[in-house]
Every structure is written in C-alpha cells, then in structure tokens.
Amino acid sequence: MAIPSETASYKAMILAAGRGERMRPLTDSTPKPLLQAGNDALIEYQIKSLERAGFKDIVINHAYLGEMIEAALGCGERYGVRITYSPEKVVLETAGGIANALPLLTDDAYSRPFLVVNADIYCEFDYAVLLPVLKAMHQVDSAPLAHLILVDNPPHHAAGDFALLHNQVELTGDNRLTFSGIGIYHPLLFKDVESGLPAKLAPILRTAINQKKVTGAYYAGTWMDIGTPERLGQLNRQLSDQQG
C-alpha cells in the first residue's frame, strides 16, 4: 500500500507516562512501555506501525523511569522516525500530558490535529486510514474535535465506554464499545486544560460528545489492552508463536 505523502505533515503522540501499577513487580525497574512481548518492547510495535503508515514525527511523553525510555529509543533514527520527548515532572494524566505536549504536536496557529495512541496496547490497526479524518479536521471549520477508534469489549471491560451511531460517538445506547486508546484530536479540545497541571481525558471527551463534536469508527481486528502481567504473557505467547 502506498503511503500518502500528506501523512508526514501530521504528528503522532504515544502516551508512555503511566506508572503501570497493575503490572508490578514487572514495572518496579522497567517502565511499562519497555516491557517485552515477542521480539519487541510494547512501545516499539506502536512506533513501527506509525512509521509504516507514514507518520515520521512522533512525540512520546514520559514520567516514571522516563530516562530509560529515552535511552532505549533514542532519536528514533533506527525506526525511520524522529522522536521528540515530552517529559513530565509529575504524571499529568492523559489530557494534561497531551496539553503539555501541544507545542510539539501542532502548528503555530494550534489548528493542526494529531494522532494519539497508548503505549500499552497491541493492535494491528492501519493508522494510514486515519489520514482523511486528519485532513478533514484540519480543513473544515465544522469538523469534530475528536475521532475515536472503538473496539469490541474485552472480558475485563465488558460494559464498554461509548456507543457508536452512524459514526457519531454517543454516551448511551445499545451495542456499547470500548475506546481503543487510539484517537485523533484537534488542539481546541484542550483549550481549557492548563499546561503543566494534571487533567483526565474522559470528562473532556464526555463534554465534547454531548456537544456532538466526537466521531468514531469501529475496528474489528486484533487489539489488546496490555494492562496486567497475565495479558502481557498471553501476548508474548501469541507473538512468539507467530515470530518463531
């Protein structure tokens, strides 16, 4: 598949600042994004997927053992990307971390949307399919402030997060789905978040959903939330079998 050259004008962020409490003791001496599954660390799968889709500029935030993440990944040259880091002295939560990194993610006018993915998921989603959404959100004044990729509810999150009705994300409804940790955001979504202060993403998304400002799409392919040692072990076994 040819990668559209326009993808390079948009940046991606990998969220990697979490402490990984549920992963202890594995995370006592290793940051969660660097935990190994198969041949690579969790965050490396995201970097490689983003690069394949044409995203060459990647911002990574970090807090706990962040110097280990920088030492392991470097400037991104060996992955064919450019990595910029957004260190956090205190964990800023998801929205706070994104707001803190906005100067690295968007343009001077704060009008260019960007892609954000969690470091602690494993998926085979093709990020290149999000290019039309990025372009529309950038060029159309009435475009949504967020676009979320939703997946089937895993056993550990059976109630799901949101409903999806004709590509519009809703807070209530039948056939609820789980937010995958993959989203496109417009900088205006974070206009009320003060840089340097912790802020959660969920309340901001709920407000935007109520304003009909959040679209979404369903992804039926491989996706796992690697939130516990058991799930990491399951992924490791699957990848080890595939990778030989």
Short mmCIF file of C-alpha atoms in Angstrom, two decimals:
data_model
loop_
_atom_site.label_atom_id
_atom_site.label_comp_id
_atom_site.label_asym_id
_atom_site.label_seq_id
_atom_site.Cartn_x
_atom_site.Cartn_y
_atom_site.Cartn_z
CA MET A 1 0.00 0.00 0.00
CA ALA A 2 1.40 3.40 -0.99
CA ILE A 3 1.65 5.84 1.91
CA PRO A 4 0.14 9.27 1.15
CA SER A 5 2.85 11.92 1.40
CA GLU A 6 0.44 14.20 3.28
CA THR A 7 0.68 11.92 6.31
CA ALA A 8 4.10 13.38 7.06
CA SER A 9 2.54 16.77 7.81
CA TYR A 10 0.70 15.30 10.78
CA LYS A 11 2.31 14.17 14.01
CA ALA A 12 1.58 11.30 16.34
CA MET A 13 1.92 11.05 20.11
CA ILE A 14 2.49 7.88 22.11
CA LEU A 15 1.32 8.08 25.71
CA ALA A 16 4.01 6.48 27.85
CA ALA A 17 3.92 8.29 31.21
CA GLY A 18 1.90 5.82 33.28
CA ARG A 19 3.32 4.12 36.36
CA GLY A 20 1.90 0.71 35.47
CA GLU A 21 0.78 -0.21 38.99
CA ARG A 22 -1.15 -3.28 37.84
CA MET A 23 1.99 -4.54 36.12
CA ARG A 24 4.05 -4.65 39.29
CA PRO A 25 6.51 -6.15 40.05
CA LEU A 26 7.46 -6.06 36.34
CA THR A 27 7.36 -2.27 36.34
CA ASP A 28 9.34 -1.79 39.55
CA SER A 29 12.52 -1.46 37.50
CA THR A 30 11.24 -1.16 33.92
CA PRO A 31 8.77 1.39 32.54
CA LYS A 32 5.67 -0.31 31.21
CA PRO A 33 6.20 0.73 27.55
CA LEU A 34 9.55 -1.09 27.53
CA LEU A 35 8.14 -4.43 28.68
CA GLN A 36 8.91 -7.09 26.10
CA ALA A 37 6.40 -9.13 24.10
CA GLY A 38 7.76 -11.33 21.36
CA ASN A 39 10.74 -9.69 19.70
CA ASP A 40 10.00 -6.08 20.69
CA ALA A 41 9.02 -3.81 23.54
CA LEU A 42 5.35 -2.76 23.62
CA ILE A 43 6.11 0.79 22.51
CA GLU A 44 8.24 -0.42 19.60
CA TYR A 45 5.21 -2.08 17.99
CA GLN A 46 3.46 1.30 18.01
CA ILE A 47 6.49 3.13 16.61
CA LYS A 48 6.85 0.64 13.77
CA SER A 49 3.13 0.73 12.95
CA LEU A 50 3.16 4.51 12.85
CA GLU A 51 6.21 4.55 10.60
CA ARG A 52 4.61 2.09 8.18
CA ALA A 53 1.59 4.39 7.97
CA GLY A 54 3.78 7.38 7.11
CA PHE A 55 3.92 9.12 10.49
CA LYS A 56 7.54 10.21 10.73
CA ASP A 57 7.33 12.70 13.63
CA ILE A 58 6.45 11.09 16.94
CA VAL A 59 6.16 12.73 20.36
CA ILE A 60 6.47 10.50 23.42
CA ASN A 61 5.61 11.72 26.91
CA HIS A 62 7.13 10.06 29.93
CA ALA A 63 7.42 10.41 33.68
CA TYR A 64 8.21 7.23 35.63
CA LEU A 65 11.69 5.95 34.63
CA GLY A 66 11.45 8.17 31.59
CA GLU A 67 15.21 8.32 31.13
CA MET A 68 15.13 4.59 30.37
CA ILE A 69 12.61 5.19 27.56
CA GLU A 70 14.82 7.88 26.03
CA ALA A 71 17.91 5.68 26.35
CA ALA A 72 16.17 2.72 24.71
CA LEU A 73 14.52 4.55 21.80
CA GLY A 74 16.90 7.43 21.21
CA CYS A 75 16.01 9.91 18.49
CA GLY A 76 14.12 7.26 16.51
CA GLU A 77 16.64 7.01 13.69
CA ARG A 78 16.79 3.23 13.67
CA TYR A 79 12.99 3.09 13.29
CA GLY A 80 12.97 5.60 10.44
CA VAL A 81 11.21 8.27 12.51
CA ARG A 82 12.04 11.39 14.50
CA ILE A 83 11.19 11.08 18.20
CA THR A 84 10.73 14.12 20.43
CA TYR A 85 10.16 13.66 24.15
CA SER A 86 7.76 15.48 26.44
CA PRO A 87 8.97 14.75 29.99
CA GLU A 88 6.64 15.24 32.94
CA LYS A 89 7.94 16.01 36.44
CA VAL A 90 4.63 14.76 37.80
CA VAL A 91 2.21 12.49 35.97
CA LEU A 92 -0.21 14.81 34.20
CA GLU A 93 -2.84 12.19 33.27
CA THR A 94 -3.88 11.81 29.63
CA ALA A 95 -5.35 15.23 28.85
CA GLY A 96 -2.74 17.02 30.90
CA GLY A 97 0.04 15.14 29.13
CA ILE A 98 -1.38 15.97 25.71
CA ALA A 99 -1.89 19.64 26.60
CA ASN A 100 1.68 19.82 27.87
CA ALA A 101 2.93 18.46 24.54
CA LEU A 102 0.78 20.66 22.26
CA PRO A 103 3.69 22.93 21.21
CA LEU A 104 5.40 19.78 19.86
CA LEU A 105 2.30 18.34 18.18
CA THR A 106 0.58 21.09 16.23
CA ASP A 107 1.30 24.24 14.27
CA ASP A 108 1.78 27.80 15.48
CA ALA A 109 -1.91 28.52 14.97
CA TYR A 110 -2.91 25.47 17.03
CA SER A 111 -5.09 24.31 14.15
CA ARG A 112 -3.43 21.06 13.07
CA PRO A 113 -4.93 17.87 14.55
CA PHE A 114 -2.77 14.94 15.60
CA LEU A 115 -2.95 11.24 16.32
CA VAL A 116 -2.57 9.87 19.87
CA VAL A 117 -2.09 6.20 20.79
CA ASN A 118 -1.49 4.42 24.07
CA ALA A 119 1.88 2.75 24.51
CA ASP A 120 0.35 -0.18 26.38
CA ILE A 121 -1.89 -1.58 23.68
CA TYR A 122 -1.08 -4.08 20.96
CA CYS A 123 -3.03 -3.81 17.73
CA GLU A 124 -2.76 -4.35 14.01
CA PHE A 125 -4.71 -1.24 13.11
CA ASP A 126 -3.55 0.58 9.95
CA TYR A 127 -3.04 4.17 11.06
CA ALA A 128 -2.90 5.32 7.42
CA VAL A 129 -6.69 5.01 7.16
CA LEU A 130 -6.97 7.97 9.53
CA LEU A 131 -5.40 10.42 7.08
CA PRO A 132 -8.77 11.57 5.60
CA VAL A 133 -10.01 12.27 9.14
CA LEU A 134 -6.90 14.28 9.96
CA LYS A 135 -7.25 16.31 6.75
CA ALA A 136 -10.95 16.97 7.30
CA MET A 137 -10.45 18.01 10.91
CA HIS A 138 -7.69 20.36 9.76
CA GLN A 139 -9.51 21.97 6.85
CA VAL A 140 -13.20 22.06 7.77
CA ASP A 141 -14.37 24.61 10.35
CA SER A 142 -17.31 22.45 11.43
CA ALA A 143 -15.19 19.31 11.82
CA PRO A 144 -15.30 17.34 15.08
CA LEU A 145 -12.83 17.92 17.89
CA ALA A 146 -12.07 14.22 18.30
CA HIS A 147 -12.32 10.96 16.40
CA LEU A 148 -12.10 7.72 18.40
CA ILE A 149 -11.40 4.17 17.32
CA LEU A 150 -13.69 1.78 19.18
CA VAL A 151 -13.31 -1.99 19.59
CA ASP A 152 -15.27 -4.92 20.94
CA ASN A 153 -15.43 -5.03 24.72
CA PRO A 154 -12.73 -7.26 26.21
CA PRO A 155 -13.69 -9.56 29.10
CA HIS A 156 -12.13 -7.23 31.67
CA HIS A 157 -14.20 -4.27 30.40
CA ALA A 158 -17.48 -5.87 29.45
CA ALA A 159 -19.60 -2.73 29.92
CA GLY A 160 -17.69 -0.76 27.31
CA ASP A 161 -17.24 3.00 27.16
CA PHE A 162 -19.35 4.53 24.40
CA ALA A 163 -21.94 3.75 21.77
CA LEU A 164 -21.47 4.40 18.07
CA LEU A 165 -24.39 5.59 15.96
CA HIS A 166 -23.76 6.43 12.29
CA ASN A 167 -20.12 7.31 13.04
CA GLN A 168 -21.16 9.59 15.89
CA VAL A 169 -19.90 8.67 19.37
CA GLU A 170 -22.66 8.67 21.98
CA LEU A 171 -22.55 8.34 25.75
CA THR A 172 -25.52 5.96 25.85
CA GLY A 173 -27.05 3.45 23.50
CA ASP A 174 -27.11 -0.17 22.52
CA ASN A 175 -24.05 -2.13 21.39
CA ARG A 176 -21.60 -0.28 23.56
CA LEU A 177 -17.94 -0.49 22.58
CA THR A 178 -14.57 0.12 24.23
CA PHE A 179 -12.31 3.05 23.44
CA SER A 180 -9.15 1.54 21.99
CA GLY A 181 -6.72 4.22 23.16
CA ILE A 182 -6.38 5.40 19.54
CA GLY A 183 -7.75 8.84 18.78
CA ILE A 184 -7.37 11.93 16.64
CA TYR A 185 -7.68 15.23 18.46
CA HIS A 186 -7.93 18.86 17.49
CA PRO A 187 -5.90 21.20 19.74
CA LEU A 188 -9.11 23.11 20.58
CA LEU A 189 -10.28 20.08 22.54
CA PHE A 190 -7.67 21.00 25.17
CA LYS A 191 -8.18 24.78 25.20
CA ASP A 192 -9.33 24.77 28.84
CA VAL A 193 -6.56 22.47 30.10
CA GLU A 194 -3.80 24.39 31.82
CA SER A 195 -0.38 23.21 30.70
CA GLY A 196 1.61 21.58 33.47
CA LEU A 197 -1.40 20.52 35.55
CA PRO A 198 -2.94 17.03 35.71
CA ALA A 199 -6.17 16.56 33.76
CA LYS A 200 -8.11 13.47 32.75
CA LEU A 201 -9.29 12.92 29.20
CA ALA A 202 -12.62 11.22 29.92
CA PRO A 203 -14.51 14.28 31.24
CA ILE A 204 -13.30 16.37 28.31
CA LEU A 205 -14.45 13.73 25.84
CA ARG A 206 -17.84 13.41 27.54
CA THR A 207 -18.39 17.15 27.23
CA ALA A 208 -17.43 17.10 23.54
CA ILE A 209 -19.65 14.05 22.94
CA ASN A 210 -22.61 15.90 24.45
CA GLN A 211 -21.87 18.73 22.02
CA LYS A 212 -21.89 16.26 19.08
CA LYS A 213 -18.22 17.03 18.47
CA VAL A 214 -16.84 13.46 18.57
CA THR A 215 -16.97 10.99 15.69
CA GLY A 216 -15.73 7.43 15.71
CA ALA A 217 -15.13 4.23 13.81
CA TYR A 218 -15.28 0.56 14.71
CA TYR A 219 -12.21 -1.63 14.37
CA ALA A 220 -12.78 -5.38 14.34
CA GLY A 221 -9.17 -6.52 14.06
CA THR A 222 -6.52 -7.57 16.54
CA TRP A 223 -6.41 -5.34 19.63
CA MET A 224 -5.30 -5.99 23.21
CA ASP A 225 -5.02 -3.78 26.27
CA ILE A 226 -1.82 -4.99 27.95
CA GLY A 227 -2.76 -3.94 31.46
CA THR A 228 -1.69 -6.91 33.58
CA PRO A 229 1.18 -9.42 33.67
CA GLU A 230 -1.28 -12.11 32.59
CA ARG A 231 -2.26 -10.23 29.44
CA LEU A 232 1.39 -9.47 28.70
CA GLY A 233 2.13 -13.18 29.00
CA GLN A 234 -0.74 -14.03 26.66
CA LEU A 235 0.51 -11.54 24.06
CA ASN A 236 4.07 -12.79 24.43
CA ARG A 237 2.99 -16.36 23.73
CA GLN A 238 0.96 -15.31 20.68
CA LEU A 239 3.76 -13.23 19.20
CA SER A 240 6.42 -15.81 19.98
CA ASP A 241 4.41 -18.40 18.06
CA GLN A 242 3.96 -16.01 15.11
CA GLN A 243 7.55 -14.77 15.08
CA GLY A 244 9.08 -18.20 15.54
#
